[in-house]
Amino acid sequence: MGLASFFGVIMGLVLGLTGAGGGILAVPALVLGLGWSMTQAAPVALFAVGSAAAVGAIDGLRHGLVRYRAALLIALLGAIFSPVGIFFAHRLPEKILMLLFSALMVLVAWRMLRRERHESGPSDHGQANWGQKNCMLDQQTGRFSWTAKCTATLAALGAVTGVVSGLLGVGGGFLIVPAFKQLTDVQMRGIVATSLMVISLISAIGVIGAFQVGVRIDDLGVAFIVASIIGMIAGRRLSAHVPARALQIGFASLCLVIAACMALRA
């Protein structure tokens, strides 16, 4: 019980500090730390990530940081495509799921280290691959200009996030945060808050889908979930005091270590 609570607090802290990455730590914590299978760990990880993210999202809504229309669109597409991921998760061998998760962690670590190496300093804006970002804020209203290009971009992001969430039990923040930074001109605080809202909504759909196929959460799972909420609250309070550069390098290094452990176990 103590170990589950410890891992839950760590996952919540990372989620609160970054708006991403907490979910990708939750599954390895349950698989490697508590000896669960991937199919056992995925719904508990989703429940924990979703609950913790909801706390952060409510805080973001209170401060007017959440782009809630964008969050709802991404979550809607995520809800539609999440069952696809759940379907394959219950039909793929455990070894394949663990190797997929390891590959995903390596990709996340590579993106963080690459971004760290190429960016000269902190910035609230990403750089798109074309002249104008797909989703731009209206200078007068401060809201998104809902063009067809913007709508299609956010819908596609939601679909991909939903499939990955259902398949591997992750919230999807590691996809949402860099995508928002790359494709929109929303400031980083708004990106994190919006990501947390999407994660909470998509995770809720994934948990409901898991319950429908007979998955149940035991006492260890409940301890992990409660601890993750506590970690989220602490992470949100600490976020303004932790250097982003150190956090990126530390998290990327941790991802690589865990990915190696998952691959060896598989």
PDB file of C-alpha atoms in Angstrom:
ATOM      1  CA  MET A   1       0.000   0.000   0.000  1.00  0.00           C
ATOM      2  CA  GLY A   2       2.847   2.372   0.881  1.00  0.00           C
ATOM      3  CA  LEU A   3       4.660   1.652  -2.364  1.00  0.00           C
ATOM      4  CA  ALA A   4       1.499   2.265  -4.403  1.00  0.00           C
ATOM      5  CA  SER A   5       0.974   5.592  -2.600  1.00  0.00           C
ATOM      6  CA  PHE A   6       4.597   6.618  -3.215  1.00  0.00           C
ATOM      7  CA  PHE A   7       4.372   5.915  -6.946  1.00  0.00           C
ATOM      8  CA  GLY A   8       1.044   7.732  -7.103  1.00  0.00           C
ATOM      9  CA  VAL A   9       2.486  10.883  -5.530  1.00  0.00           C
ATOM     10  CA  ILE A  10       5.425  10.876  -7.979  1.00  0.00           C
ATOM     11  CA  MET A  11       3.090  10.490 -10.970  1.00  0.00           C
ATOM     12  CA  GLY A  12       0.849  13.319  -9.735  1.00  0.00           C
ATOM     13  CA  LEU A  13       3.850  15.579  -9.149  1.00  0.00           C
ATOM     14  CA  VAL A  14       5.103  15.123 -12.709  1.00  0.00           C
ATOM     15  CA  LEU A  15       1.625  15.695 -14.133  1.00  0.00           C
ATOM     16  CA  GLY A  16       1.196  18.859 -12.067  1.00  0.00           C
ATOM     17  CA  LEU A  17       4.609  20.226 -13.005  1.00  0.00           C
ATOM     18  CA  THR A  18       4.455  19.569 -16.738  1.00  0.00           C
ATOM     19  CA  GLY A  19       0.835  18.990 -17.783  1.00  0.00           C
ATOM     20  CA  ALA A  20       2.171  15.866 -19.510  1.00  0.00           C
ATOM     21  CA  GLY A  21       4.160  12.764 -18.741  1.00  0.00           C
ATOM     22  CA  GLY A  22       2.392  11.674 -15.562  1.00  0.00           C
ATOM     23  CA  GLY A  23       0.415   9.001 -17.337  1.00  0.00           C
ATOM     24  CA  ILE A  24       3.461   7.586 -19.030  1.00  0.00           C
ATOM     25  CA  LEU A  25       4.988   7.042 -15.573  1.00  0.00           C
ATOM     26  CA  ALA A  26       1.833   5.537 -14.055  1.00  0.00           C
ATOM     27  CA  VAL A  27       1.832   2.321 -16.080  1.00  0.00           C
ATOM     28  CA  PRO A  28       5.537   1.471 -15.471  1.00  0.00           C
ATOM     29  CA  ALA A  29       5.073   2.224 -11.758  1.00  0.00           C
ATOM     30  CA  LEU A  30       2.287  -0.349 -11.563  1.00  0.00           C
ATOM     31  CA  VAL A  31       3.937  -2.899 -13.878  1.00  0.00           C
ATOM     32  CA  LEU A  32       7.518  -2.702 -12.625  1.00  0.00           C
ATOM     33  CA  GLY A  33       6.888  -1.520  -9.066  1.00  0.00           C
ATOM     34  CA  LEU A  34       3.840  -3.605  -8.149  1.00  0.00           C
ATOM     35  CA  GLY A  35       4.153  -6.475 -10.626  1.00  0.00           C
ATOM     36  CA  TRP A  36       0.844  -5.919 -12.417  1.00  0.00           C
ATOM     37  CA  SER A  37       0.142  -6.876 -16.025  1.00  0.00           C
ATOM     38  CA  MET A  38      -0.332  -4.176 -18.678  1.00  0.00           C
ATOM     39  CA  THR A  39      -4.063  -4.865 -18.919  1.00  0.00           C
ATOM     40  CA  GLN A  40      -4.410  -4.603 -15.112  1.00  0.00           C
ATOM     41  CA  ALA A  41      -2.331  -1.429 -14.908  1.00  0.00           C
ATOM     42  CA  ALA A  42      -3.874   0.514 -17.801  1.00  0.00           C
ATOM     43  CA  PRO A  43      -7.335   1.295 -16.310  1.00  0.00           C
ATOM     44  CA  VAL A  44      -5.918   2.160 -12.866  1.00  0.00           C
ATOM     45  CA  ALA A  45      -3.319   4.408 -14.495  1.00  0.00           C
ATOM     46  CA  LEU A  46      -6.036   6.097 -16.540  1.00  0.00           C
ATOM     47  CA  PHE A  47      -8.238   6.584 -13.467  1.00  0.00           C
ATOM     48  CA  ALA A  48      -5.330   8.063 -11.498  1.00  0.00           C
ATOM     49  CA  VAL A  49      -4.182  10.309 -14.341  1.00  0.00           C
ATOM     50  CA  GLY A  50      -7.724  11.465 -15.071  1.00  0.00           C
ATOM     51  CA  SER A  51      -8.514  12.232 -11.427  1.00  0.00           C
ATOM     52  CA  ALA A  52      -5.273  14.139 -10.906  1.00  0.00           C
ATOM     53  CA  ALA A  53      -5.653  15.981 -14.199  1.00  0.00           C
ATOM     54  CA  ALA A  54      -9.219  16.998 -13.273  1.00  0.00           C
ATOM     55  CA  VAL A  55      -7.880  18.759 -10.176  1.00  0.00           C
ATOM     56  CA  GLY A  56      -5.410  20.715 -12.315  1.00  0.00           C
ATOM     57  CA  ALA A  57      -8.034  21.445 -14.977  1.00  0.00           C
ATOM     58  CA  ILE A  58     -10.438  22.906 -12.415  1.00  0.00           C
ATOM     59  CA  ASP A  59      -7.640  25.155 -11.168  1.00  0.00           C
ATOM     60  CA  GLY A  60      -6.925  26.214 -14.773  1.00  0.00           C
ATOM     61  CA  LEU A  61     -10.603  26.943 -15.427  1.00  0.00           C
ATOM     62  CA  ARG A  62     -10.740  29.053 -12.292  1.00  0.00           C
ATOM     63  CA  HIS A  63      -7.885  31.185 -13.626  1.00  0.00           C
ATOM     64  CA  GLY A  64      -9.282  31.387 -17.180  1.00  0.00           C
ATOM     65  CA  LEU A  65      -6.384  29.442 -18.738  1.00  0.00           C
ATOM     66  CA  VAL A  66      -8.246  26.517 -20.323  1.00  0.00           C
ATOM     67  CA  ARG A  67      -9.162  26.654 -24.031  1.00  0.00           C
ATOM     68  CA  TYR A  68     -12.266  24.662 -23.213  1.00  0.00           C
ATOM     69  CA  ARG A  69     -13.765  24.517 -26.718  1.00  0.00           C
ATOM     70  CA  ALA A  70     -10.540  23.046 -28.078  1.00  0.00           C
ATOM     71  CA  ALA A  71     -10.349  20.691 -25.096  1.00  0.00           C
ATOM     72  CA  LEU A  72     -13.914  19.472 -25.666  1.00  0.00           C
ATOM     73  CA  LEU A  73     -13.298  18.846 -29.385  1.00  0.00           C
ATOM     74  CA  ILE A  74     -10.108  16.875 -28.720  1.00  0.00           C
ATOM     75  CA  ALA A  75     -11.815  14.920 -25.936  1.00  0.00           C
ATOM     76  CA  LEU A  76     -14.841  14.157 -28.136  1.00  0.00           C
ATOM     77  CA  LEU A  77     -12.670  12.615 -30.844  1.00  0.00           C
ATOM     78  CA  GLY A  78     -10.628  10.910 -28.146  1.00  0.00           C
ATOM     79  CA  ALA A  79     -13.820   9.388 -26.724  1.00  0.00           C
ATOM     80  CA  ILE A  80     -14.804   8.079 -30.159  1.00  0.00           C
ATOM     81  CA  PHE A  81     -11.408   6.478 -30.856  1.00  0.00           C
ATOM     82  CA  SER A  82     -10.443   5.323 -27.336  1.00  0.00           C
ATOM     83  CA  PRO A  83     -12.493   2.080 -27.627  1.00  0.00           C
ATOM     84  CA  VAL A  84     -10.398   1.205 -30.689  1.00  0.00           C
ATOM     85  CA  GLY A  85      -7.286   1.258 -28.507  1.00  0.00           C
ATOM     86  CA  ILE A  86      -9.022  -0.727 -25.748  1.00  0.00           C
ATOM     87  CA  PHE A  87     -10.145  -3.338 -28.308  1.00  0.00           C
ATOM     88  CA  PHE A  88      -6.565  -3.965 -29.455  1.00  0.00           C
ATOM     89  CA  ALA A  89      -5.154  -3.803 -25.900  1.00  0.00           C
ATOM     90  CA  HIS A  90      -7.200  -6.873 -24.936  1.00  0.00           C
ATOM     91  CA  ARG A  91      -6.136  -8.798 -28.038  1.00  0.00           C
ATOM     92  CA  LEU A  92      -2.429  -8.055 -28.325  1.00  0.00           C
ATOM     93  CA  PRO A  93       0.078 -10.190 -26.355  1.00  0.00           C
ATOM     94  CA  GLU A  94       1.463  -8.680 -23.126  1.00  0.00           C
ATOM     95  CA  LYS A  95       4.976  -8.705 -24.605  1.00  0.00           C
ATOM     96  CA  ILE A  96       3.897  -6.587 -27.586  1.00  0.00           C
ATOM     97  CA  LEU A  97       2.136  -4.053 -25.337  1.00  0.00           C
ATOM     98  CA  MET A  98       5.236  -3.675 -23.151  1.00  0.00           C
ATOM     99  CA  LEU A  99       7.501  -3.225 -26.161  1.00  0.00           C
ATOM    100  CA  LEU A 100       5.130  -0.628 -27.621  1.00  0.00           C
ATOM    101  CA  PHE A 101       5.147   1.225 -24.328  1.00  0.00           C
ATOM    102  CA  SER A 102       8.951   1.126 -24.192  1.00  0.00           C
ATOM    103  CA  ALA A 103       9.158   2.543 -27.713  1.00  0.00           C
ATOM    104  CA  LEU A 104       6.703   5.286 -26.754  1.00  0.00           C
ATOM    105  CA  MET A 105       8.828   6.288 -23.749  1.00  0.00           C
ATOM    106  CA  VAL A 106      11.958   6.459 -25.896  1.00  0.00           C
ATOM    107  CA  LEU A 107      10.096   8.705 -28.363  1.00  0.00           C
ATOM    108  CA  VAL A 108       8.943  11.021 -25.559  1.00  0.00           C
ATOM    109  CA  ALA A 109      12.473  11.221 -24.126  1.00  0.00           C
ATOM    110  CA  TRP A 110      13.972  11.911 -27.558  1.00  0.00           C
ATOM    111  CA  ARG A 111      11.495  14.722 -28.203  1.00  0.00           C
ATOM    112  CA  MET A 112      12.277  16.341 -24.866  1.00  0.00           C
ATOM    113  CA  LEU A 113      16.051  16.107 -25.266  1.00  0.00           C
ATOM    114  CA  ARG A 114      15.877  17.286 -28.870  1.00  0.00           C
ATOM    115  CA  ARG A 115      13.746  20.271 -27.946  1.00  0.00           C
ATOM    116  CA  GLU A 116      16.087  21.037 -25.073  1.00  0.00           C
ATOM    117  CA  ARG A 117      19.128  20.956 -27.341  1.00  0.00           C
ATOM    118  CA  HIS A 118      17.749  23.096 -30.159  1.00  0.00           C
ATOM    119  CA  GLU A 119      15.867  25.792 -28.261  1.00  0.00           C
ATOM    120  CA  SER A 120      18.055  28.683 -27.192  1.00  0.00           C
ATOM    121  CA  GLY A 121      15.852  29.650 -24.267  1.00  0.00           C
ATOM    122  CA  PRO A 122      12.421  29.342 -22.731  1.00  0.00           C
ATOM    123  CA  SER A 123       9.530  30.303 -24.971  1.00  0.00           C
ATOM    124  CA  ASP A 124       5.778  30.306 -24.728  1.00  0.00           C
ATOM    125  CA  HIS A 125       5.432  29.521 -28.409  1.00  0.00           C
ATOM    126  CA  GLY A 126       6.440  26.647 -30.664  1.00  0.00           C
ATOM    127  CA  GLN A 127       7.481  26.843 -34.282  1.00  0.00           C
ATOM    128  CA  ALA A 128       5.214  25.432 -36.978  1.00  0.00           C
ATOM    129  CA  ASN A 129       6.537  23.725 -40.070  1.00  0.00           C
ATOM    130  CA  TRP A 130       4.782  26.215 -42.319  1.00  0.00           C
ATOM    131  CA  GLY A 131       4.281  29.949 -42.413  1.00  0.00           C
ATOM    132  CA  GLN A 132       1.321  30.215 -40.076  1.00  0.00           C
ATOM    133  CA  LYS A 133       0.251  28.034 -37.197  1.00  0.00           C
ATOM    134  CA  ASN A 134      -2.825  25.887 -37.787  1.00  0.00           C
ATOM    135  CA  CYS A 135      -4.753  27.406 -34.874  1.00  0.00           C
ATOM    136  CA  MET A 136      -4.320  31.120 -34.181  1.00  0.00           C
ATOM    137  CA  LEU A 137      -5.841  33.200 -31.401  1.00  0.00           C
ATOM    138  CA  ASP A 138      -8.007  36.131 -32.421  1.00  0.00           C
ATOM    139  CA  GLN A 139      -6.213  39.279 -31.259  1.00  0.00           C
ATOM    140  CA  GLN A 140      -9.472  40.973 -30.249  1.00  0.00           C
ATOM    141  CA  THR A 141     -11.312  38.165 -28.457  1.00  0.00           C
ATOM    142  CA  GLY A 142      -8.341  36.114 -27.273  1.00  0.00           C
ATOM    143  CA  ARG A 143     -10.083  32.957 -28.516  1.00  0.00           C
ATOM    144  CA  PHE A 144      -9.236  30.573 -31.344  1.00  0.00           C
ATOM    145  CA  SER A 145     -10.212  31.524 -34.892  1.00  0.00           C
ATOM    146  CA  TRP A 146     -12.130  28.356 -35.756  1.00  0.00           C
ATOM    147  CA  THR A 147     -11.099  27.806 -39.361  1.00  0.00           C
ATOM    148  CA  ALA A 148     -11.526  24.454 -41.125  1.00  0.00           C
ATOM    149  CA  LYS A 149      -7.761  23.912 -40.828  1.00  0.00           C
ATOM    150  CA  CYS A 150      -7.806  24.514 -37.076  1.00  0.00           C
ATOM    151  CA  THR A 151     -10.827  22.261 -36.511  1.00  0.00           C
ATOM    152  CA  ALA A 152      -9.323  19.419 -38.563  1.00  0.00           C
ATOM    153  CA  THR A 153      -5.985  19.710 -36.743  1.00  0.00           C
ATOM    154  CA  LEU A 154      -7.512  19.488 -33.267  1.00  0.00           C
ATOM    155  CA  ALA A 155      -9.858  16.672 -34.338  1.00  0.00           C
ATOM    156  CA  ALA A 156      -6.931  14.625 -35.677  1.00  0.00           C
ATOM    157  CA  LEU A 157      -5.004  15.225 -32.458  1.00  0.00           C
ATOM    158  CA  GLY A 158      -8.002  13.972 -30.475  1.00  0.00           C
ATOM    159  CA  ALA A 159      -8.317  10.812 -32.575  1.00  0.00           C
ATOM    160  CA  VAL A 160      -4.643   9.874 -32.172  1.00  0.00           C
ATOM    161  CA  THR A 161      -4.703  10.663 -28.457  1.00  0.00           C
ATOM    162  CA  GLY A 162      -7.812   8.511 -27.958  1.00  0.00           C
ATOM    163  CA  VAL A 163      -6.317   5.441 -29.642  1.00  0.00           C
ATOM    164  CA  VAL A 164      -3.028   5.681 -27.726  1.00  0.00           C
ATOM    165  CA  SER A 165      -4.865   6.305 -24.457  1.00  0.00           C
ATOM    166  CA  GLY A 166      -7.061   3.229 -24.845  1.00  0.00           C
ATOM    167  CA  LEU A 167      -4.213   1.007 -26.028  1.00  0.00           C
ATOM    168  CA  LEU A 168      -1.538   1.845 -23.456  1.00  0.00           C
ATOM    169  CA  GLY A 169      -3.408   3.459 -20.550  1.00  0.00           C
ATOM    170  CA  VAL A 170      -1.786   6.888 -20.859  1.00  0.00           C
ATOM    171  CA  GLY A 171      -3.561  10.219 -20.643  1.00  0.00           C
ATOM    172  CA  GLY A 172      -2.054  11.659 -23.817  1.00  0.00           C
ATOM    173  CA  GLY A 173      -0.496  14.806 -22.397  1.00  0.00           C
ATOM    174  CA  PHE A 174       2.846  13.901 -23.978  1.00  0.00           C
ATOM    175  CA  LEU A 175       1.081  14.263 -27.356  1.00  0.00           C
ATOM    176  CA  ILE A 176      -1.165  17.229 -26.563  1.00  0.00           C
ATOM    177  CA  VAL A 177       1.423  19.583 -25.035  1.00  0.00           C
ATOM    178  CA  PRO A 178       4.019  19.434 -27.858  1.00  0.00           C
ATOM    179  CA  ALA A 179       1.260  19.479 -30.505  1.00  0.00           C
ATOM    180  CA  PHE A 180      -0.293  22.620 -29.009  1.00  0.00           C
ATOM    181  CA  LYS A 181       3.118  24.227 -28.763  1.00  0.00           C
ATOM    182  CA  GLN A 182       3.869  23.374 -32.387  1.00  0.00           C
ATOM    183  CA  LEU A 183       0.524  24.165 -33.988  1.00  0.00           C
ATOM    184  CA  THR A 184      -1.004  27.012 -31.940  1.00  0.00           C
ATOM    185  CA  ASP A 185       0.074  30.343 -30.497  1.00  0.00           C
ATOM    186  CA  VAL A 186      -1.347  29.624 -27.034  1.00  0.00           C
ATOM    187  CA  GLN A 187       0.994  30.483 -24.163  1.00  0.00           C
ATOM    188  CA  MET A 188       2.520  27.629 -22.175  1.00  0.00           C
ATOM    189  CA  ARG A 189       0.373  28.089 -19.064  1.00  0.00           C
ATOM    190  CA  GLY A 190      -2.740  27.816 -21.229  1.00  0.00           C
ATOM    191  CA  ILE A 191      -1.346  24.749 -23.006  1.00  0.00           C
ATOM    192  CA  VAL A 192      -0.740  22.920 -19.727  1.00  0.00           C
ATOM    193  CA  ALA A 193      -4.189  23.793 -18.345  1.00  0.00           C
ATOM    194  CA  THR A 194      -5.929  22.768 -21.591  1.00  0.00           C
ATOM    195  CA  SER A 195      -3.913  19.543 -21.724  1.00  0.00           C
ATOM    196  CA  LEU A 196      -5.015  18.660 -18.192  1.00  0.00           C
ATOM    197  CA  MET A 197      -8.676  19.143 -19.108  1.00  0.00           C
ATOM    198  CA  VAL A 198      -8.339  16.926 -22.188  1.00  0.00           C
ATOM    199  CA  ILE A 199      -6.493  14.262 -20.192  1.00  0.00           C
ATOM    200  CA  SER A 200      -9.201  14.204 -17.522  1.00  0.00           C
ATOM    201  CA  LEU A 201     -11.996  13.836 -20.104  1.00  0.00           C
ATOM    202  CA  ILE A 202     -10.280  11.189 -22.266  1.00  0.00           C
ATOM    203  CA  SER A 203      -9.161   9.224 -19.206  1.00  0.00           C
ATOM    204  CA  ALA A 204     -12.743   9.157 -17.918  1.00  0.00           C
ATOM    205  CA  ILE A 205     -13.908   7.638 -21.215  1.00  0.00           C
ATOM    206  CA  GLY A 206     -11.126   5.058 -21.108  1.00  0.00           C
ATOM    207  CA  VAL A 207     -11.981   4.064 -17.537  1.00  0.00           C
ATOM    208  CA  ILE A 208     -15.675   3.657 -18.405  1.00  0.00           C
ATOM    209  CA  GLY A 209     -14.713   1.458 -21.355  1.00  0.00           C
ATOM    210  CA  ALA A 210     -12.474  -0.680 -19.137  1.00  0.00           C
ATOM    211  CA  PHE A 211     -15.240  -1.113 -16.535  1.00  0.00           C
ATOM    212  CA  GLN A 212     -17.601  -2.243 -19.287  1.00  0.00           C
ATOM    213  CA  VAL A 213     -15.277  -5.143 -20.153  1.00  0.00           C
ATOM    214  CA  GLY A 214     -15.142  -6.262 -16.509  1.00  0.00           C
ATOM    215  CA  VAL A 215     -12.036  -4.514 -15.116  1.00  0.00           C
ATOM    216  CA  ARG A 216     -12.180  -3.667 -11.392  1.00  0.00           C
ATOM    217  CA  ILE A 217      -9.925  -1.528  -9.152  1.00  0.00           C
ATOM    218  CA  ASP A 218      -8.677  -3.017  -5.853  1.00  0.00           C
ATOM    219  CA  ASP A 219      -7.401  -1.320  -2.663  1.00  0.00           C
ATOM    220  CA  LEU A 220      -3.880  -0.844  -4.058  1.00  0.00           C
ATOM    221  CA  GLY A 221      -5.335   0.882  -7.081  1.00  0.00           C
ATOM    222  CA  VAL A 222      -7.421   3.195  -4.910  1.00  0.00           C
ATOM    223  CA  ALA A 223      -4.324   4.114  -2.848  1.00  0.00           C
ATOM    224  CA  PHE A 224      -2.425   4.901  -6.035  1.00  0.00           C
ATOM    225  CA  ILE A 225      -5.268   7.099  -7.324  1.00  0.00           C
ATOM    226  CA  VAL A 226      -5.667   9.081  -4.072  1.00  0.00           C
ATOM    227  CA  ALA A 227      -1.901   9.614  -3.821  1.00  0.00           C
ATOM    228  CA  SER A 228      -1.772  10.851  -7.434  1.00  0.00           C
ATOM    229  CA  ILE A 229      -4.321  13.566  -6.616  1.00  0.00           C
ATOM    230  CA  ILE A 230      -2.211  14.707  -3.657  1.00  0.00           C
ATOM    231  CA  GLY A 231       0.864  14.762  -5.912  1.00  0.00           C
ATOM    232  CA  MET A 232      -1.001  16.826  -8.514  1.00  0.00           C
ATOM    233  CA  ILE A 233      -1.934  19.484  -5.941  1.00  0.00           C
ATOM    234  CA  ALA A 234       1.692  19.682  -4.779  1.00  0.00           C
ATOM    235  CA  GLY A 235       2.983  19.778  -8.375  1.00  0.00           C
ATOM    236  CA  ARG A 236       0.700  22.671  -9.321  1.00  0.00           C
ATOM    237  CA  ARG A 237       2.007  24.665  -6.352  1.00  0.00           C
ATOM    238  CA  LEU A 238       5.639  23.900  -7.178  1.00  0.00           C
ATOM    239  CA  SER A 239       5.391  24.474 -10.944  1.00  0.00           C
ATOM    240  CA  ALA A 240       6.356  28.146 -10.770  1.00  0.00           C
ATOM    241  CA  HIS A 241       9.539  27.354  -8.811  1.00  0.00           C
ATOM    242  CA  VAL A 242      11.055  24.441 -10.794  1.00  0.00           C
ATOM    243  CA  PRO A 243      13.356  25.310 -13.748  1.00  0.00           C
ATOM    244  CA  ALA A 244      11.817  23.955 -16.964  1.00  0.00           C
ATOM    245  CA  ARG A 245      15.215  22.943 -18.374  1.00  0.00           C
ATOM    246  CA  ALA A 246      16.150  20.755 -15.417  1.00  0.00           C
ATOM    247  CA  LEU A 247      12.682  19.200 -15.403  1.00  0.00           C
ATOM    248  CA  GLN A 248      12.888  18.287 -19.111  1.00  0.00           C
ATOM    249  CA  ILE A 249      16.312  16.646 -18.835  1.00  0.00           C
ATOM    250  CA  GLY A 250      15.404  14.800 -15.633  1.00  0.00           C
ATOM    251  CA  PHE A 251      12.120  13.510 -17.003  1.00  0.00           C
ATOM    252  CA  ALA A 252      13.661  12.436 -20.322  1.00  0.00           C
ATOM    253  CA  SER A 253      16.412  10.534 -18.497  1.00  0.00           C
ATOM    254  CA  LEU A 254      13.839   8.795 -16.302  1.00  0.00           C
ATOM    255  CA  CYS A 255      11.832   7.813 -19.406  1.00  0.00           C
ATOM    256  CA  LEU A 256      14.894   6.173 -20.982  1.00  0.00           C
ATOM    257  CA  VAL A 257      15.689   4.167 -17.836  1.00  0.00           C
ATOM    258  CA  ILE A 258      12.082   2.965 -17.487  1.00  0.00           C
ATOM    259  CA  ALA A 259      11.863   2.130 -21.196  1.00  0.00           C
ATOM    260  CA  ALA A 260      14.934  -0.100 -20.867  1.00  0.00           C
ATOM    261  CA  CYS A 261      13.425  -1.849 -17.822  1.00  0.00           C
ATOM    262  CA  MET A 262      10.111  -2.423 -19.603  1.00  0.00           C
ATOM    263  CA  ALA A 263      11.870  -3.818 -22.685  1.00  0.00           C
ATOM    264  CA  LEU A 264      13.994  -6.188 -20.565  1.00  0.00           C
ATOM    265  CA  ARG A 265      10.922  -7.416 -18.702  1.00  0.00           C
ATOM    266  CA  ALA A 266       9.115  -8.023 -22.001  1.00  0.00           C
TER     267      ALA A 266
END
